[in-house]
Coordinates of C-alpha atoms in Angstrom, one line a residue:
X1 CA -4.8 -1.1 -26.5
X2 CA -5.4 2.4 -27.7
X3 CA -5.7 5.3 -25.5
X4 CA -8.0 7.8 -26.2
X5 CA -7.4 10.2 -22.9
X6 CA -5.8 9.8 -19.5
X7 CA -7.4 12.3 -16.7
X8 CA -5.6 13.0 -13.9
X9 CA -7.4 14.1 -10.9
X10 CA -5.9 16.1 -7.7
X11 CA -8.6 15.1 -4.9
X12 CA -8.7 16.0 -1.1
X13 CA -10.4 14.3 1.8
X14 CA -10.2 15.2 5.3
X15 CA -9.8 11.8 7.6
X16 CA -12.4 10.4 10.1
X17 CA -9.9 10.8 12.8
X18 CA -6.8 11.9 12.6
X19 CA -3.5 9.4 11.8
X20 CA -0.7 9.5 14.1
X21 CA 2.6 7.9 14.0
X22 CA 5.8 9.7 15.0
X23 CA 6.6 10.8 11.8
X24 CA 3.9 13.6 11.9
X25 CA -0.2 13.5 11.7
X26 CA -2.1 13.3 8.8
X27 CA -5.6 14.8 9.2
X28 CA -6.5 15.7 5.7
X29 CA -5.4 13.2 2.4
X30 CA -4.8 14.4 -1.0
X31 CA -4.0 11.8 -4.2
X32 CA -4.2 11.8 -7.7
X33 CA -7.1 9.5 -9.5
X34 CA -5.9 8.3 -12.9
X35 CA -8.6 7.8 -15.5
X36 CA -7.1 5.9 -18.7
X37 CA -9.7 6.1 -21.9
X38 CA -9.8 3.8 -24.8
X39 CA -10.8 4.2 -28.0
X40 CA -14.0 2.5 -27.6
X41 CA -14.9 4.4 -24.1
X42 CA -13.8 1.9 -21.6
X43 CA -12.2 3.5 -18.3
X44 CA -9.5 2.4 -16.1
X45 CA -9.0 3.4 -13.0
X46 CA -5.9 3.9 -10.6
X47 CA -4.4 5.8 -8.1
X48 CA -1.2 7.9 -6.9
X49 CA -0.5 7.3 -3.2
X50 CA 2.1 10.0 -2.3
X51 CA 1.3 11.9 0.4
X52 CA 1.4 15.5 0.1
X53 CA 4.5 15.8 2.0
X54 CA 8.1 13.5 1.6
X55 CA 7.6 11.7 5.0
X56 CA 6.9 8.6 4.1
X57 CA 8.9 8.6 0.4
X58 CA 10.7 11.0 -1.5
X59 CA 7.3 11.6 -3.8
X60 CA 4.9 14.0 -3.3
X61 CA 1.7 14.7 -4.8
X62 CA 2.7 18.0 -6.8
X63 CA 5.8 15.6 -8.2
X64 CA 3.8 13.1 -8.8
X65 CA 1.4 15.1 -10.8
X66 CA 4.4 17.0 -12.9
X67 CA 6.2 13.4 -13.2
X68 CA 2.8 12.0 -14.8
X69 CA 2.0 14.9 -17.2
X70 CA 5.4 15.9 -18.1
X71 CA 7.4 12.8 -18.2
X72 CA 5.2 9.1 -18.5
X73 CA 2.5 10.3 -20.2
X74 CA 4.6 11.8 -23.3
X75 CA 6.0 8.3 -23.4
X76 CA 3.2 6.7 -23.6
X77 CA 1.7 8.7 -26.3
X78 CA 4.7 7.7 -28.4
X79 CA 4.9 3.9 -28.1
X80 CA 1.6 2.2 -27.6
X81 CA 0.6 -0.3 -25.3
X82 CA -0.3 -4.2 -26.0
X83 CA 0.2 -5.4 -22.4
X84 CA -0.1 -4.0 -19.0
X85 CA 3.8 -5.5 -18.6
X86 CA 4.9 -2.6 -21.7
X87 CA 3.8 0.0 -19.1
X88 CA 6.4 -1.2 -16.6
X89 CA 9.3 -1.8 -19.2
X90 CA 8.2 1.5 -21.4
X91 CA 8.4 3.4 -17.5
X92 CA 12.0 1.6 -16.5
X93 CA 14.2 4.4 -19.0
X94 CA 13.1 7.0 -16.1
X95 CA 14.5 6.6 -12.4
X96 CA 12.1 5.5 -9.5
X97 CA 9.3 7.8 -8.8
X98 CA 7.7 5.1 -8.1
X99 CA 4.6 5.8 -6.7
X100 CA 3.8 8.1 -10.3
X101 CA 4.1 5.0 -12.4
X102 CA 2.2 2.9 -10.6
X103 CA -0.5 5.7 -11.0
X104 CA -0.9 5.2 -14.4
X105 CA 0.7 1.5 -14.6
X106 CA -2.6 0.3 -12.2
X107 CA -4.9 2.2 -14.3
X108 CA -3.9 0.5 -17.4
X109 CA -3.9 -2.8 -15.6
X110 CA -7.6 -2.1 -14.7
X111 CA -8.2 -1.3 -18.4
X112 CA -6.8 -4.4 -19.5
X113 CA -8.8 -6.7 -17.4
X114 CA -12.1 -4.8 -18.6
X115 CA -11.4 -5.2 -22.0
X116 CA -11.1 -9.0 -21.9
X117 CA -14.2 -9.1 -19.4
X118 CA -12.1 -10.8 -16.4
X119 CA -11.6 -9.3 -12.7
X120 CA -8.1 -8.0 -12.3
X121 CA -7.8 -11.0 -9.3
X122 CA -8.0 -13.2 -12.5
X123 CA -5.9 -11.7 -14.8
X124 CA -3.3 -11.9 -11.9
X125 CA -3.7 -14.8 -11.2
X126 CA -5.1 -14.7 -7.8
X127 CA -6.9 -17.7 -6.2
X128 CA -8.6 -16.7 -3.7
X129 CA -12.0 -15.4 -3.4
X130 CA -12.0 -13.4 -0.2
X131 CA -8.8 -11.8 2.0
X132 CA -8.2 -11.6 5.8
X133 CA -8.4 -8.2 6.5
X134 CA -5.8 -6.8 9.1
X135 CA -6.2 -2.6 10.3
X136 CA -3.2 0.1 11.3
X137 CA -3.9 1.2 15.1
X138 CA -2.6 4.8 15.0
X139 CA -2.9 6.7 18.2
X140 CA -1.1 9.1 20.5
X141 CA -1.6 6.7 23.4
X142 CA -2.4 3.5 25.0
X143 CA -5.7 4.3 26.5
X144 CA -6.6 5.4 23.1
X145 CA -5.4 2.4 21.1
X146 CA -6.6 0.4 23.7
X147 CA -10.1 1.3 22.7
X148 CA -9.5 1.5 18.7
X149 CA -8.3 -2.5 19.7
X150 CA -11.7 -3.0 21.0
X151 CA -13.7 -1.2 18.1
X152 CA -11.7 -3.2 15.9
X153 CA -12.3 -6.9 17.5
X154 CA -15.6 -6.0 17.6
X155 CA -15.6 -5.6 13.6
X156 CA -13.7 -8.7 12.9
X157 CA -10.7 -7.2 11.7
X158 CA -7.9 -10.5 12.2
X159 CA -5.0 -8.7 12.6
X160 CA -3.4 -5.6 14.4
X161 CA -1.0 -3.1 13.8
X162 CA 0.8 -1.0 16.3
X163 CA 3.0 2.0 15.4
X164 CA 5.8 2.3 17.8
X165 CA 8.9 4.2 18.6
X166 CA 12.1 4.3 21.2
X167 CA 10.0 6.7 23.2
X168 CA 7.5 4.3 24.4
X169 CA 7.7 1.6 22.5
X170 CA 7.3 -1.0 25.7
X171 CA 5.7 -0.1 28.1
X172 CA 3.2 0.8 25.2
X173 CA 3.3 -3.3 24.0
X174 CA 3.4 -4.2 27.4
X175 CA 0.0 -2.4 28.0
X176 CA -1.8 -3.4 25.2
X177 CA -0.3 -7.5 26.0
X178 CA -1.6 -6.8 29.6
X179 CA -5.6 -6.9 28.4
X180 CA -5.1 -8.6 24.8
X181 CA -1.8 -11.6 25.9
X182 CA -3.0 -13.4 22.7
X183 CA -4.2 -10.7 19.9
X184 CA -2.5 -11.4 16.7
X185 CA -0.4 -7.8 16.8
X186 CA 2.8 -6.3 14.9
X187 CA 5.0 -3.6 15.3
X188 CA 5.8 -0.6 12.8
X189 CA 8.7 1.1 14.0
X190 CA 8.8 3.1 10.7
X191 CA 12.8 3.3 11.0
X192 CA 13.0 4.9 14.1
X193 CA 15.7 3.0 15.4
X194 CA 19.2 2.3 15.3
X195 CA 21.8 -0.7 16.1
X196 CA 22.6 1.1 18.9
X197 CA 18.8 0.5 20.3
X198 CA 19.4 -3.4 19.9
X199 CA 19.2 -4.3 23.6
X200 CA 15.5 -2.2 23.7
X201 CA 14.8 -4.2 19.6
X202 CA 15.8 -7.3 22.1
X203 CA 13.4 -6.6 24.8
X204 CA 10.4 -6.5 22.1
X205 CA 11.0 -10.4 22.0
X206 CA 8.8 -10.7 25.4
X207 CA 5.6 -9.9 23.3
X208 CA 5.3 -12.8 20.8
X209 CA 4.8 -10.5 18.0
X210 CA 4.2 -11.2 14.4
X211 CA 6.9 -9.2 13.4
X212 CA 8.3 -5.7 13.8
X213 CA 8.0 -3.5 10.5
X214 CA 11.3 -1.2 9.2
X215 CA 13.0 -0.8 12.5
X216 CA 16.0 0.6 10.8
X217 CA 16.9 3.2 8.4
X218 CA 14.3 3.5 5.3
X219 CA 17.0 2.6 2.8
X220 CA 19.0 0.0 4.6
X221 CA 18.9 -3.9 4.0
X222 CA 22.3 -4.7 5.4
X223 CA 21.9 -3.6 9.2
X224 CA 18.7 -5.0 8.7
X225 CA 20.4 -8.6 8.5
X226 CA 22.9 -7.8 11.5
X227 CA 19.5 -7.3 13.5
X228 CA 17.5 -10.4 12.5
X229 CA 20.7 -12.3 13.7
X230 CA 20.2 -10.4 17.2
X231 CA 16.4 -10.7 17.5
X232 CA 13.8 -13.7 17.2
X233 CA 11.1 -11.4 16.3
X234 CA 10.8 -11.4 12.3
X235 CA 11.6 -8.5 11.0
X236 CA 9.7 -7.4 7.8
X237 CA 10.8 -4.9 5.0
X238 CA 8.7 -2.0 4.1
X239 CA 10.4 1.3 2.9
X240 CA 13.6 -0.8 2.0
X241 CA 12.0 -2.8 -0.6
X242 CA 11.5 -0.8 -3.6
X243 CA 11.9 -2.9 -6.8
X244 CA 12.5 -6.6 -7.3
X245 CA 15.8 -6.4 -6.7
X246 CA 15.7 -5.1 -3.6
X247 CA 14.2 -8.1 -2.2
X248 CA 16.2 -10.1 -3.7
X249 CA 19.3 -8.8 -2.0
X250 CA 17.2 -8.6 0.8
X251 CA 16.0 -12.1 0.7
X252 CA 20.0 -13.1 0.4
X253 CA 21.0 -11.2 2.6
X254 CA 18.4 -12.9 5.5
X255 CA 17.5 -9.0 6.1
X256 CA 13.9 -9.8 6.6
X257 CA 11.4 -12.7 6.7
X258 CA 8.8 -11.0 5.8
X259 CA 8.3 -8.4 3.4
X260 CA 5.0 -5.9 2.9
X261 CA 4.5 -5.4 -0.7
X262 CA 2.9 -2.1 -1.7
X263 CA 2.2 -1.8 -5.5
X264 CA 2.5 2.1 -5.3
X265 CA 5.9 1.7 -3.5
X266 CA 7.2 -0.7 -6.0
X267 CA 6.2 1.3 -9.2
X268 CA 2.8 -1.2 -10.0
X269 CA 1.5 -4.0 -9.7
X270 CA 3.5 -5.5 -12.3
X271 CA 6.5 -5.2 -10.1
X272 CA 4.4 -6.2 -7.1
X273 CA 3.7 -9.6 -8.5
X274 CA 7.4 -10.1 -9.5
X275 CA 8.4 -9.7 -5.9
X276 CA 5.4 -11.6 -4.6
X277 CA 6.1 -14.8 -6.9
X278 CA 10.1 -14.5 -6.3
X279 CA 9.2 -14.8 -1.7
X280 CA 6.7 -17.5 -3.1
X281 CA 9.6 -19.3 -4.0
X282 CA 11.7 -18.8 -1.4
X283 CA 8.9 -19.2 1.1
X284 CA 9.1 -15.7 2.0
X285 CA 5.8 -14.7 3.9
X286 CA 4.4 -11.2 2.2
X287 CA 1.3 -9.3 2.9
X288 CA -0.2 -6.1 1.1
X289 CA 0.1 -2.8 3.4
X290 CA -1.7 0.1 3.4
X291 CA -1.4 3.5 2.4
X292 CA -4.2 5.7 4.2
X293 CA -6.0 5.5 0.5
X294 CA -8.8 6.1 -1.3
X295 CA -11.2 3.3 -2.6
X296 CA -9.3 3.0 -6.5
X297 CA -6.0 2.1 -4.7
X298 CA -7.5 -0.3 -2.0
X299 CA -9.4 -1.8 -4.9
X300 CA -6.3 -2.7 -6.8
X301 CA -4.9 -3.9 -3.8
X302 CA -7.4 -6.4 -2.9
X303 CA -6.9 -7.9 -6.1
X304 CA -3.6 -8.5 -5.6
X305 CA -3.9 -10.1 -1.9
X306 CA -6.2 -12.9 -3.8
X307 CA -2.5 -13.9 -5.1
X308 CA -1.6 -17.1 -3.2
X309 CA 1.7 -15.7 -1.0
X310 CA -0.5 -13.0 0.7
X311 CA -0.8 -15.3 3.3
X312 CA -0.8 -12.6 6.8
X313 CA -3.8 -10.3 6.6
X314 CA -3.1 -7.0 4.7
X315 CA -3.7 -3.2 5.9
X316 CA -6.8 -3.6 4.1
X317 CA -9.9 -2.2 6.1
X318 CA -13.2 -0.8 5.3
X319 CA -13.9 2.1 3.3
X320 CA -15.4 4.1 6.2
X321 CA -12.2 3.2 8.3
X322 CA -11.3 6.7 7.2
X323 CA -13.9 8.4 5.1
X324 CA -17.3 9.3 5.4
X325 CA -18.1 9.1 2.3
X326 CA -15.5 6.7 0.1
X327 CA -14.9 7.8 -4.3
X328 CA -15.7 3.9 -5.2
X329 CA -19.3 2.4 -4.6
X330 CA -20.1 0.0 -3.2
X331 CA -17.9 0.6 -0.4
X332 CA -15.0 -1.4 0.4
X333 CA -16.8 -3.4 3.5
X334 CA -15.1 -6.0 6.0
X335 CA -17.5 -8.8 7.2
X336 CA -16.5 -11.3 10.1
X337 CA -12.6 -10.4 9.0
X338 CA -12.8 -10.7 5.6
X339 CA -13.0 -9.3 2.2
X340 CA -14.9 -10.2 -1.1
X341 CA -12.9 -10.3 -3.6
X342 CA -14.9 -9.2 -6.9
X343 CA -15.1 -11.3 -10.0
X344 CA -17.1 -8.6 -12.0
X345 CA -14.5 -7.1 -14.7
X346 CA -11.1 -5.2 -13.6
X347 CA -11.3 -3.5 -10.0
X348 CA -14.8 -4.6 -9.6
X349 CA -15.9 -1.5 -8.1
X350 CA -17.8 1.4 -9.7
X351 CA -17.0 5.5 -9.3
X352 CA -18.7 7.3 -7.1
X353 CA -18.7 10.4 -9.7
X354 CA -20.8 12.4 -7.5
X355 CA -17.9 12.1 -4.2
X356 CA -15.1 12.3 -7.0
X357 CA -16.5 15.7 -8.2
X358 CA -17.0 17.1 -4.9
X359 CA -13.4 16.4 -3.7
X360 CA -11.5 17.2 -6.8
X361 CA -9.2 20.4 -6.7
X362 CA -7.3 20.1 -9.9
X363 CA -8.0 18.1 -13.3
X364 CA -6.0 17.7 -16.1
X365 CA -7.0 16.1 -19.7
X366 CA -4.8 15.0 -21.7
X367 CA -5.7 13.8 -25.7
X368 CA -4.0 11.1 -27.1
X369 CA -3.8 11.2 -31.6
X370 CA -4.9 8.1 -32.7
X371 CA -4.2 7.2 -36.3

């Protein structure tokens, strides 16, 4: 596989709405499209997720961008690629940013699949051809969630997410149970508790939810096991799980039952399926969250629900869940719940160059000597 030119692309893209969750707001999104060239013109696509502050991981989008052109792609221009897998290994001498590999690991992934004319569900070896589509409810309060809940039934959407914290965490369950007692919902909690909130973790119990996402610290598995012991609620992983090894511990340790696999959050997808075939084993449920992205990045991600563990319906909504206008066409669309999954080469999706042009802020080129 030989790379011509890799294009990295700073875009920004102010919300629909805003996104709350008590971490802060985010009202305008900024990410980095990758664009990896062959020799014989082919593009793949992929995407960085950071966010352009550290609130969710330690990567931003500047240090994603410097991490990309001044670090992975040099390597890659000095050991060339066969497999998407040698972008993974090749990426493993230089420690986590994460969410930077997958950038240009995704894109290369996409490549590969085009080249030998298969969708990138295929060449993962996914088996379905549509996913359950599940959506984040973000709001600063009930009455307002109450009537994204509404909106949402109304478009099919099969399962809920609601982001919670110790400040209001059940009156604001018991509120939403009180007009919806049977609506498939979860919790986020995004690691605003302690052990010492277990009694108010406890009390969570009376809502029969699906599970209750990273209640504890963003790097922790083993309070995470002390807790499960304490709570019949599953608990499911999120920040904590960062490489394959880290669900395996966690997995060991009966931290979790559950665990939400995000490619960008793992370093790729090639990671993301090692962790997704490892719960498969162990009859670990996983499911494929969200990221507030772009089209590229929910693309890639729909691929990778077809996989047959994705068996609880990923953040994966519709394109104009947050944009006006999306950078893929068509549009990612949800119909009666669910998701096509494309079977046209890699991604499946085309780029809206016209939206991509318009949103870009900083582009970068970089040529690759072929001999």
């Amino acid at each position: 596989m030989r790379i011509a030119q890799i294009k990295l692309k700073v875009i920004s893209m102010p919300l629909k709405s805003p996104f709350h969750t008590h971490l802060g707001t985010v009202i305008e999104r900024e990410g980095i499209i990758v664009e990896v060239i062959d020799s014989n013109g082919i593009s793949g696509y992929g995407e960085g997720v950071a966010f352009s502050t550290p609130w969710y991981t330690e990567e931003t989008v500047k240090t994603s961008l410097h991490i990309m052109s001044d670090v992975l792609i040099p390597l890659l221009k000095k050991k060339p690629i066969n497999q998407p897998e040698d972008t993974a290994i090749l990426f493993q001498s230089i420690r986590r940013n994460h969410m930077a590999k997958a950038g240009l690991e995704m894109a290369i992934w996409d490549l590969y699949a085009k080249r030998n004319s298969k969708s990138l569900s295929a060449v993962l070896g996914g088996t379905r051809g549509e996913i359950a589509s599940g959506v984040v409810v973000a709001a600063d309060s009930l009455i307002s969630s109450l009537n994204q809940i509404e909106k949402y039934m109304e478009e099919g959407y099969r399962r809920f997410k609601i982001k919670i914290n110790p400040s209001q965490d059940y009156a604001f369950l018991e509120g939403i149970r009180r007009y919806y007692p049977e609506l498939p919902i979860m919790a986020d909690a995004n690691s605003s508790y302690t052990l010492r909130d277990l009694d108010r973790l406890k009390a969570l119990d009376d809502f029969k939810l699906l599970m209750i996402e990273q209640p504890l610290a963003c790097d922790d598995i083993i309070e995470h096991s002390l807790l499960q012991k304490e709570i019949k609620t599953p608990i499911c992983l999120d920040e904590s799980i960062v490489s394959f090894n880290d669900a395996k511990n966690a997995i060991e340790l009966g931290s979790c039952k559950i665990i939400n696999i995000k490619a960008g959050r793992v370093g790729g997808l090639f990671e993301a399926k090692r962790i997704h075939d490892y719960c498969f084993d162990k009859g670990i449920e996983v499911w494929c969250g969200g990221m507030i992205e772009f089209g590229i990045s929910r693309a890639h991600n729909i691929a990778l629900s077809s996989l047959p563990g994705f068996t609880i319906p990923g953040d994966i909504s519709a394109s104009n869940r947050f944009w006006e206008e999306d950078i893929i066409t068509p549009e990612v669309s949800v119909e009666n719940g669910f998701v096509t999954v494309p079977d046209t080469p890699g991604i499946g999706f085309g780029i809206n160059e016209k939206r991509l042009h318009e949103t870009t802020m900083i582009e970068k080129v970089f040529k690759f000597e072929n001999k």
